[in-house]
């Protein structure tokens, strides 16, 4: 049976900062957030070194859950637009964390981690994160759906989502033009996905100035790290479903 006192080292790897805290198995924070600047260049070795520094600020923990800004397959990085795909491609981040700390680890996209933390569990929900780049995740009745790297999808002939509304562009064009672009993006998402609810998170979400639909909310990006507890719950559930024997009905007499 799952123990509420189980401690999860939850990590959020971002383009500008790496944050961490300790959660119990129901997602309650057992300590304050700690953060360090993301190294530049953000090679796997340097990022892992920063995570080790953060780990020293906390007591012992039992498991690890991490959100990473890129596309992963079973804990292996395939793309890392914010950190450098050339540095990270095919790097087994999950295995590296397990070897570094001697604990079991789960690693998923950072927006996916945010998504399962924010989801109400009702209907088709979408999360977008507005930070260094653009992140996204999708949930159906609280279950995380396969990850799509929407940040790399073209919005114009020459720009993808990251290029069109990322932080570098915001600084270049200013808040007024950026808000116009965000109105366009939300209109596209509304038409394409027909979500029941859209959560907007990330450091730049607070800069939105236009009126949002009733089924759109701006949420605290720090809540995303709490998804580490939900991630482990969903993992335990899926393992149980795989290992439990299939129920066999008794033959009718």
PDB file of C-alpha atoms in Angstrom:
ATOM      1  CA  UNK A   1       0.000   0.000   0.000  1.00  0.00           C
ATOM      2  CA  UNK A   2       1.275   3.482  -0.897  1.00  0.00           C
ATOM      3  CA  UNK A   3       2.655   5.459   2.020  1.00  0.00           C
ATOM      4  CA  UNK A   4       1.697   9.111   2.365  1.00  0.00           C
ATOM      5  CA  UNK A   5       5.073   9.679   4.009  1.00  0.00           C
ATOM      6  CA  UNK A   6       6.931   8.589   0.876  1.00  0.00           C
ATOM      7  CA  UNK A   7       9.187  11.428  -0.287  1.00  0.00           C
ATOM      8  CA  UNK A   8       9.492  12.340  -3.966  1.00  0.00           C
ATOM      9  CA  UNK A   9      12.316  14.568  -5.215  1.00  0.00           C
ATOM     10  CA  UNK A  10      10.469  16.629  -7.845  1.00  0.00           C
ATOM     11  CA  UNK A  11      12.532  18.509 -10.436  1.00  0.00           C
ATOM     12  CA  UNK A  12      11.491  21.061 -13.049  1.00  0.00           C
ATOM     13  CA  UNK A  13      14.211  21.608 -15.658  1.00  0.00           C
ATOM     14  CA  UNK A  14      13.657  24.913 -17.457  1.00  0.00           C
ATOM     15  CA  UNK A  15      15.429  27.046 -19.994  1.00  0.00           C
ATOM     16  CA  UNK A  16      16.453  29.651 -17.401  1.00  0.00           C
ATOM     17  CA  UNK A  17      16.187  27.865 -14.041  1.00  0.00           C
ATOM     18  CA  UNK A  18      16.122  24.368 -12.581  1.00  0.00           C
ATOM     19  CA  UNK A  19      13.701  24.107  -9.644  1.00  0.00           C
ATOM     20  CA  UNK A  20      13.173  21.348  -7.134  1.00  0.00           C
ATOM     21  CA  UNK A  21      11.263  20.447  -4.004  1.00  0.00           C
ATOM     22  CA  UNK A  22      10.183  17.414  -1.990  1.00  0.00           C
ATOM     23  CA  UNK A  23       6.611  16.106  -2.250  1.00  0.00           C
ATOM     24  CA  UNK A  24       4.710  13.429  -0.394  1.00  0.00           C
ATOM     25  CA  UNK A  25       2.737  10.880  -2.397  1.00  0.00           C
ATOM     26  CA  UNK A  26      -0.392  13.071  -2.548  1.00  0.00           C
ATOM     27  CA  UNK A  27       1.479  16.068  -3.926  1.00  0.00           C
ATOM     28  CA  UNK A  28       1.888  18.154  -0.786  1.00  0.00           C
ATOM     29  CA  UNK A  29       5.100  20.173  -0.554  1.00  0.00           C
ATOM     30  CA  UNK A  30       7.346  19.039   2.283  1.00  0.00           C
ATOM     31  CA  UNK A  31       9.749  21.916   1.783  1.00  0.00           C
ATOM     32  CA  UNK A  32      10.078  25.214  -0.072  1.00  0.00           C
ATOM     33  CA  UNK A  33      11.116  25.442  -3.693  1.00  0.00           C
ATOM     34  CA  UNK A  34      14.823  25.741  -4.340  1.00  0.00           C
ATOM     35  CA  UNK A  35      16.220  26.846  -7.679  1.00  0.00           C
ATOM     36  CA  UNK A  36      19.487  27.333  -9.522  1.00  0.00           C
ATOM     37  CA  UNK A  37      20.216  28.930 -12.871  1.00  0.00           C
ATOM     38  CA  UNK A  38      20.262  26.593 -15.847  1.00  0.00           C
ATOM     39  CA  UNK A  39      23.886  26.305 -16.997  1.00  0.00           C
ATOM     40  CA  UNK A  40      24.996  27.645 -20.363  1.00  0.00           C
ATOM     41  CA  UNK A  41      25.701  25.581 -22.352  1.00  0.00           C
ATOM     42  CA  UNK A  42      23.108  23.284 -20.781  1.00  0.00           C
ATOM     43  CA  UNK A  43      24.852  19.973 -21.423  1.00  0.00           C
ATOM     44  CA  UNK A  44      23.515  16.836 -19.690  1.00  0.00           C
ATOM     45  CA  UNK A  45      26.581  16.707 -17.434  1.00  0.00           C
ATOM     46  CA  UNK A  46      26.196  20.335 -16.324  1.00  0.00           C
ATOM     47  CA  UNK A  47      22.442  20.016 -15.766  1.00  0.00           C
ATOM     48  CA  UNK A  48      22.965  16.860 -13.713  1.00  0.00           C
ATOM     49  CA  UNK A  49      25.577  18.697 -11.639  1.00  0.00           C
ATOM     50  CA  UNK A  50      23.046  21.436 -10.844  1.00  0.00           C
ATOM     51  CA  UNK A  51      20.442  18.834  -9.866  1.00  0.00           C
ATOM     52  CA  UNK A  52      22.981  17.307  -7.459  1.00  0.00           C
ATOM     53  CA  UNK A  53      23.495  20.744  -5.882  1.00  0.00           C
ATOM     54  CA  UNK A  54      19.714  21.096  -5.423  1.00  0.00           C
ATOM     55  CA  UNK A  55      19.431  17.593  -3.962  1.00  0.00           C
ATOM     56  CA  UNK A  56      21.871  18.510  -1.183  1.00  0.00           C
ATOM     57  CA  UNK A  57      19.395  21.151   0.035  1.00  0.00           C
ATOM     58  CA  UNK A  58      16.805  18.492   0.895  1.00  0.00           C
ATOM     59  CA  UNK A  59      16.592  15.526   3.264  1.00  0.00           C
ATOM     60  CA  UNK A  60      16.558  11.951   2.023  1.00  0.00           C
ATOM     61  CA  UNK A  61      13.971  11.018  -0.593  1.00  0.00           C
ATOM     62  CA  UNK A  62      12.563   7.760  -1.949  1.00  0.00           C
ATOM     63  CA  UNK A  63      11.828   8.476  -5.622  1.00  0.00           C
ATOM     64  CA  UNK A  64      12.503  11.040  -8.333  1.00  0.00           C
ATOM     65  CA  UNK A  65      10.109  12.746 -10.762  1.00  0.00           C
ATOM     66  CA  UNK A  66      11.393  15.231 -13.335  1.00  0.00           C
ATOM     67  CA  UNK A  67       9.948  17.475 -16.017  1.00  0.00           C
ATOM     68  CA  UNK A  68      12.188  18.159 -19.015  1.00  0.00           C
ATOM     69  CA  UNK A  69      11.719  20.803 -21.774  1.00  0.00           C
ATOM     70  CA  UNK A  70      11.676  18.517 -24.778  1.00  0.00           C
ATOM     71  CA  UNK A  71      10.361  15.304 -26.260  1.00  0.00           C
ATOM     72  CA  UNK A  72      11.222  12.055 -24.495  1.00  0.00           C
ATOM     73  CA  UNK A  73      10.543   8.362 -25.106  1.00  0.00           C
ATOM     74  CA  UNK A  74      10.654   6.230 -21.974  1.00  0.00           C
ATOM     75  CA  UNK A  75      12.960   8.690 -20.256  1.00  0.00           C
ATOM     76  CA  UNK A  76      15.273   9.105 -23.261  1.00  0.00           C
ATOM     77  CA  UNK A  77      15.562  12.627 -24.700  1.00  0.00           C
ATOM     78  CA  UNK A  78      14.826  12.983 -28.418  1.00  0.00           C
ATOM     79  CA  UNK A  79      14.598  16.773 -28.732  1.00  0.00           C
ATOM     80  CA  UNK A  80      15.530  19.652 -26.431  1.00  0.00           C
ATOM     81  CA  UNK A  81      14.781  22.937 -28.246  1.00  0.00           C
ATOM     82  CA  UNK A  82      15.440  25.135 -25.195  1.00  0.00           C
ATOM     83  CA  UNK A  83      18.658  23.413 -24.076  1.00  0.00           C
ATOM     84  CA  UNK A  84      20.147  22.182 -27.339  1.00  0.00           C
ATOM     85  CA  UNK A  85      19.012  19.044 -29.152  1.00  0.00           C
ATOM     86  CA  UNK A  86      22.566  18.346 -30.353  1.00  0.00           C
ATOM     87  CA  UNK A  87      23.680  18.104 -26.718  1.00  0.00           C
ATOM     88  CA  UNK A  88      20.761  15.965 -25.538  1.00  0.00           C
ATOM     89  CA  UNK A  89      19.629  13.712 -28.404  1.00  0.00           C
ATOM     90  CA  UNK A  90      19.282  10.073 -27.269  1.00  0.00           C
ATOM     91  CA  UNK A  91      20.494  10.894 -23.756  1.00  0.00           C
ATOM     92  CA  UNK A  92      18.873   8.586 -21.182  1.00  0.00           C
ATOM     93  CA  UNK A  93      18.008  11.152 -18.527  1.00  0.00           C
ATOM     94  CA  UNK A  94      15.936   8.723 -16.483  1.00  0.00           C
ATOM     95  CA  UNK A  95      18.783   6.219 -16.230  1.00  0.00           C
ATOM     96  CA  UNK A  96      21.300   8.969 -15.420  1.00  0.00           C
ATOM     97  CA  UNK A  97      19.158  10.247 -12.524  1.00  0.00           C
ATOM     98  CA  UNK A  98      18.727   6.714 -11.177  1.00  0.00           C
ATOM     99  CA  UNK A  99      22.475   6.105 -11.331  1.00  0.00           C
ATOM    100  CA  UNK A 100      23.299   9.476  -9.755  1.00  0.00           C
ATOM    101  CA  UNK A 101      21.013   9.045  -6.742  1.00  0.00           C
ATOM    102  CA  UNK A 102      20.381   5.303  -6.480  1.00  0.00           C
ATOM    103  CA  UNK A 103      16.601   5.872  -6.609  1.00  0.00           C
ATOM    104  CA  UNK A 104      13.865   5.023  -9.097  1.00  0.00           C
ATOM    105  CA  UNK A 105      13.041   7.896 -11.445  1.00  0.00           C
ATOM    106  CA  UNK A 106      10.329   8.939 -13.893  1.00  0.00           C
ATOM    107  CA  UNK A 107      10.961  11.702 -16.448  1.00  0.00           C
ATOM    108  CA  UNK A 108       8.438  13.306 -18.809  1.00  0.00           C
ATOM    109  CA  UNK A 109       8.043  16.562 -20.722  1.00  0.00           C
ATOM    110  CA  UNK A 110       7.750  19.558 -18.378  1.00  0.00           C
ATOM    111  CA  UNK A 111       4.399  20.696 -19.828  1.00  0.00           C
ATOM    112  CA  UNK A 112       3.071  17.145 -19.415  1.00  0.00           C
ATOM    113  CA  UNK A 113       4.073  17.257 -15.751  1.00  0.00           C
ATOM    114  CA  UNK A 114       2.237  20.574 -15.446  1.00  0.00           C
ATOM    115  CA  UNK A 115      -0.776  19.134 -17.230  1.00  0.00           C
ATOM    116  CA  UNK A 116      -1.404  16.233 -14.880  1.00  0.00           C
ATOM    117  CA  UNK A 117      -0.972  18.603 -11.928  1.00  0.00           C
ATOM    118  CA  UNK A 118      -3.571  21.087 -13.201  1.00  0.00           C
ATOM    119  CA  UNK A 119      -6.086  18.672 -14.718  1.00  0.00           C
ATOM    120  CA  UNK A 120      -9.534  18.502 -13.131  1.00  0.00           C
ATOM    121  CA  UNK A 121     -10.013  15.012 -14.520  1.00  0.00           C
ATOM    122  CA  UNK A 122     -13.086  16.052 -16.507  1.00  0.00           C
ATOM    123  CA  UNK A 123     -13.205  15.929 -20.287  1.00  0.00           C
ATOM    124  CA  UNK A 124     -10.554  16.981 -22.786  1.00  0.00           C
ATOM    125  CA  UNK A 125      -8.175  19.487 -21.212  1.00  0.00           C
ATOM    126  CA  UNK A 126      -5.186  21.294 -22.649  1.00  0.00           C
ATOM    127  CA  UNK A 127      -2.272  23.105 -21.005  1.00  0.00           C
ATOM    128  CA  UNK A 128       0.014  25.624 -22.672  1.00  0.00           C
ATOM    129  CA  UNK A 129       3.054  27.078 -20.948  1.00  0.00           C
ATOM    130  CA  UNK A 130       4.444  30.491 -21.824  1.00  0.00           C
ATOM    131  CA  UNK A 131       8.047  30.746 -20.690  1.00  0.00           C
ATOM    132  CA  UNK A 132      11.373  30.596 -22.477  1.00  0.00           C
ATOM    133  CA  UNK A 133       9.458  28.751 -25.186  1.00  0.00           C
ATOM    134  CA  UNK A 134       6.004  27.295 -25.750  1.00  0.00           C
ATOM    135  CA  UNK A 135       4.963  24.049 -24.065  1.00  0.00           C
ATOM    136  CA  UNK A 136       1.791  21.995 -24.348  1.00  0.00           C
ATOM    137  CA  UNK A 137       0.067  18.919 -22.958  1.00  0.00           C
ATOM    138  CA  UNK A 138      -3.274  17.146 -23.316  1.00  0.00           C
ATOM    139  CA  UNK A 139      -5.364  15.156 -20.861  1.00  0.00           C
ATOM    140  CA  UNK A 140      -8.537  13.117 -21.298  1.00  0.00           C
ATOM    141  CA  UNK A 141     -10.452  12.592 -18.049  1.00  0.00           C
ATOM    142  CA  UNK A 142      -7.211  13.221 -16.163  1.00  0.00           C
ATOM    143  CA  UNK A 143      -5.123  10.713 -18.132  1.00  0.00           C
ATOM    144  CA  UNK A 144      -2.100  12.142 -19.924  1.00  0.00           C
ATOM    145  CA  UNK A 145      -2.225  11.676 -23.699  1.00  0.00           C
ATOM    146  CA  UNK A 146       0.839  11.089 -25.930  1.00  0.00           C
ATOM    147  CA  UNK A 147       3.050  14.150 -26.100  1.00  0.00           C
ATOM    148  CA  UNK A 148       3.046  16.410 -29.163  1.00  0.00           C
ATOM    149  CA  UNK A 149       5.911  18.862 -29.698  1.00  0.00           C
ATOM    150  CA  UNK A 150       3.603  21.698 -30.677  1.00  0.00           C
ATOM    151  CA  UNK A 151       6.351  24.245 -30.098  1.00  0.00           C
ATOM    152  CA  UNK A 152       7.941  23.014 -33.328  1.00  0.00           C
ATOM    153  CA  UNK A 153       4.758  23.247 -35.401  1.00  0.00           C
ATOM    154  CA  UNK A 154       4.748  26.085 -37.994  1.00  0.00           C
ATOM    155  CA  UNK A 155       2.473  29.071 -37.337  1.00  0.00           C
ATOM    156  CA  UNK A 156       3.715  31.126 -40.290  1.00  0.00           C
ATOM    157  CA  UNK A 157       5.867  30.253 -43.313  1.00  0.00           C
ATOM    158  CA  UNK A 158       9.046  30.904 -41.334  1.00  0.00           C
ATOM    159  CA  UNK A 159       8.085  30.658 -37.632  1.00  0.00           C
ATOM    160  CA  UNK A 160       7.019  27.879 -35.292  1.00  0.00           C
ATOM    161  CA  UNK A 161       5.294  28.479 -31.932  1.00  0.00           C
ATOM    162  CA  UNK A 162       8.597  28.997 -30.129  1.00  0.00           C
ATOM    163  CA  UNK A 163       9.720  31.575 -32.699  1.00  0.00           C
ATOM    164  CA  UNK A 164       6.341  33.304 -32.869  1.00  0.00           C
ATOM    165  CA  UNK A 165       5.551  33.821 -29.168  1.00  0.00           C
ATOM    166  CA  UNK A 166       8.630  32.675 -27.204  1.00  0.00           C
ATOM    167  CA  UNK A 167      10.363  34.897 -24.679  1.00  0.00           C
ATOM    168  CA  UNK A 168      12.999  36.127 -27.127  1.00  0.00           C
ATOM    169  CA  UNK A 169      10.223  37.342 -29.453  1.00  0.00           C
ATOM    170  CA  UNK A 170       8.314  38.943 -26.570  1.00  0.00           C
ATOM    171  CA  UNK A 171      11.370  41.028 -25.696  1.00  0.00           C
ATOM    172  CA  UNK A 172      11.850  41.972 -29.334  1.00  0.00           C
ATOM    173  CA  UNK A 173       8.295  43.001 -30.303  1.00  0.00           C
ATOM    174  CA  UNK A 174       6.919  44.157 -26.935  1.00  0.00           C
ATOM    175  CA  UNK A 175       3.849  43.189 -24.896  1.00  0.00           C
ATOM    176  CA  UNK A 176       1.215  44.829 -27.135  1.00  0.00           C
ATOM    177  CA  UNK A 177       2.202  42.976 -30.339  1.00  0.00           C
ATOM    178  CA  UNK A 178       2.873  39.802 -28.366  1.00  0.00           C
ATOM    179  CA  UNK A 179      -0.682  39.901 -26.974  1.00  0.00           C
ATOM    180  CA  UNK A 180      -2.049  40.229 -30.509  1.00  0.00           C
ATOM    181  CA  UNK A 181      -0.105  37.127 -31.458  1.00  0.00           C
ATOM    182  CA  UNK A 182      -1.376  35.280 -28.390  1.00  0.00           C
ATOM    183  CA  UNK A 183      -4.969  36.104 -29.367  1.00  0.00           C
ATOM    184  CA  UNK A 184      -4.286  34.500 -32.737  1.00  0.00           C
ATOM    185  CA  UNK A 185      -2.686  31.428 -31.146  1.00  0.00           C
ATOM    186  CA  UNK A 186      -5.588  30.856 -28.752  1.00  0.00           C
ATOM    187  CA  UNK A 187      -8.042  31.215 -31.638  1.00  0.00           C
ATOM    188  CA  UNK A 188      -6.125  28.506 -33.527  1.00  0.00           C
ATOM    189  CA  UNK A 189      -6.044  26.183 -30.507  1.00  0.00           C
ATOM    190  CA  UNK A 190      -9.760  26.686 -29.887  1.00  0.00           C
ATOM    191  CA  UNK A 191     -10.617  25.780 -33.491  1.00  0.00           C
ATOM    192  CA  UNK A 192      -8.204  22.849 -33.835  1.00  0.00           C
ATOM    193  CA  UNK A 193      -8.627  21.117 -30.464  1.00  0.00           C
ATOM    194  CA  UNK A 194     -12.122  22.001 -29.203  1.00  0.00           C
ATOM    195  CA  UNK A 195     -10.879  21.614 -25.624  1.00  0.00           C
ATOM    196  CA  UNK A 196     -13.238  21.594 -22.656  1.00  0.00           C
ATOM    197  CA  UNK A 197     -10.738  23.669 -20.699  1.00  0.00           C
ATOM    198  CA  UNK A 198      -7.477  25.431 -21.499  1.00  0.00           C
ATOM    199  CA  UNK A 199      -4.972  26.098 -18.725  1.00  0.00           C
ATOM    200  CA  UNK A 200      -2.345  28.775 -19.405  1.00  0.00           C
ATOM    201  CA  UNK A 201       0.767  28.675 -17.257  1.00  0.00           C
ATOM    202  CA  UNK A 202       4.397  29.774 -17.274  1.00  0.00           C
ATOM    203  CA  UNK A 203       6.154  32.988 -16.297  1.00  0.00           C
ATOM    204  CA  UNK A 204       4.741  35.062 -19.182  1.00  0.00           C
ATOM    205  CA  UNK A 205       1.098  34.032 -18.717  1.00  0.00           C
ATOM    206  CA  UNK A 206       0.628  36.980 -16.366  1.00  0.00           C
ATOM    207  CA  UNK A 207       1.332  39.361 -19.275  1.00  0.00           C
ATOM    208  CA  UNK A 208      -1.878  38.462 -21.127  1.00  0.00           C
ATOM    209  CA  UNK A 209      -4.152  41.513 -21.233  1.00  0.00           C
ATOM    210  CA  UNK A 210      -7.130  40.503 -23.405  1.00  0.00           C
ATOM    211  CA  UNK A 211     -10.347  38.896 -22.149  1.00  0.00           C
ATOM    212  CA  UNK A 212     -10.221  35.107 -21.973  1.00  0.00           C
ATOM    213  CA  UNK A 213     -13.125  32.723 -22.560  1.00  0.00           C
ATOM    214  CA  UNK A 214     -14.837  31.266 -19.495  1.00  0.00           C
ATOM    215  CA  UNK A 215     -13.185  27.882 -20.114  1.00  0.00           C
ATOM    216  CA  UNK A 216      -9.677  29.347 -20.066  1.00  0.00           C
ATOM    217  CA  UNK A 217      -7.747  29.985 -16.850  1.00  0.00           C
ATOM    218  CA  UNK A 218      -4.309  31.317 -15.929  1.00  0.00           C
ATOM    219  CA  UNK A 219      -2.626  29.090 -13.371  1.00  0.00           C
ATOM    220  CA  UNK A 220       0.467  29.156 -11.192  1.00  0.00           C
ATOM    221  CA  UNK A 221       3.351  27.440 -12.965  1.00  0.00           C
ATOM    222  CA  UNK A 222       4.796  26.349  -9.607  1.00  0.00           C
ATOM    223  CA  UNK A 223       1.860  23.942  -9.284  1.00  0.00           C
ATOM    224  CA  UNK A 224       3.318  21.958 -12.162  1.00  0.00           C
ATOM    225  CA  UNK A 225       6.031  20.362 -10.092  1.00  0.00           C
ATOM    226  CA  UNK A 226       3.306  18.760  -7.956  1.00  0.00           C
ATOM    227  CA  UNK A 227       2.581  16.575 -10.957  1.00  0.00           C
ATOM    228  CA  UNK A 228       5.506  14.431  -9.835  1.00  0.00           C
ATOM    229  CA  UNK A 229       3.276  12.741  -7.256  1.00  0.00           C
ATOM    230  CA  UNK A 230       0.496  12.142  -9.796  1.00  0.00           C
ATOM    231  CA  UNK A 231       3.034  10.753 -12.260  1.00  0.00           C
ATOM    232  CA  UNK A 232       4.091   8.099  -9.759  1.00  0.00           C
ATOM    233  CA  UNK A 233       0.441   7.301  -8.944  1.00  0.00           C
ATOM    234  CA  UNK A 234      -0.363   6.768 -12.618  1.00  0.00           C
ATOM    235  CA  UNK A 235       2.767   4.639 -12.992  1.00  0.00           C
ATOM    236  CA  UNK A 236       1.726   2.454 -10.041  1.00  0.00           C
ATOM    237  CA  UNK A 237      -1.759   2.075 -11.508  1.00  0.00           C
ATOM    238  CA  UNK A 238      -0.473   1.057 -14.949  1.00  0.00           C
ATOM    239  CA  UNK A 239       1.947  -1.479 -13.437  1.00  0.00           C
ATOM    240  CA  UNK A 240      -0.879  -2.945 -11.363  1.00  0.00           C
ATOM    241  CA  UNK A 241      -3.108  -3.267 -14.434  1.00  0.00           C
ATOM    242  CA  UNK A 242      -0.311  -5.026 -16.350  1.00  0.00           C
ATOM    243  CA  UNK A 243       0.655  -7.448 -13.570  1.00  0.00           C
ATOM    244  CA  UNK A 244      -2.794  -8.338 -12.228  1.00  0.00           C
ATOM    245  CA  UNK A 245      -4.216 -11.561 -13.724  1.00  0.00           C
ATOM    246  CA  UNK A 246      -7.033 -11.111 -16.220  1.00  0.00           C
ATOM    247  CA  UNK A 247     -10.347 -11.990 -14.511  1.00  0.00           C
ATOM    248  CA  UNK A 248     -11.716 -15.307 -15.769  1.00  0.00           C
ATOM    249  CA  UNK A 249     -15.424 -16.002 -15.419  1.00  0.00           C
ATOM    250  CA  UNK A 250     -16.480 -19.350 -14.059  1.00  0.00           C
ATOM    251  CA  UNK A 251     -18.202 -21.495 -16.673  1.00  0.00           C
ATOM    252  CA  UNK A 252     -21.971 -21.474 -16.420  1.00  0.00           C
ATOM    253  CA  UNK A 253     -23.497 -24.686 -15.218  1.00  0.00           C
TER     254      UNK A 253
END
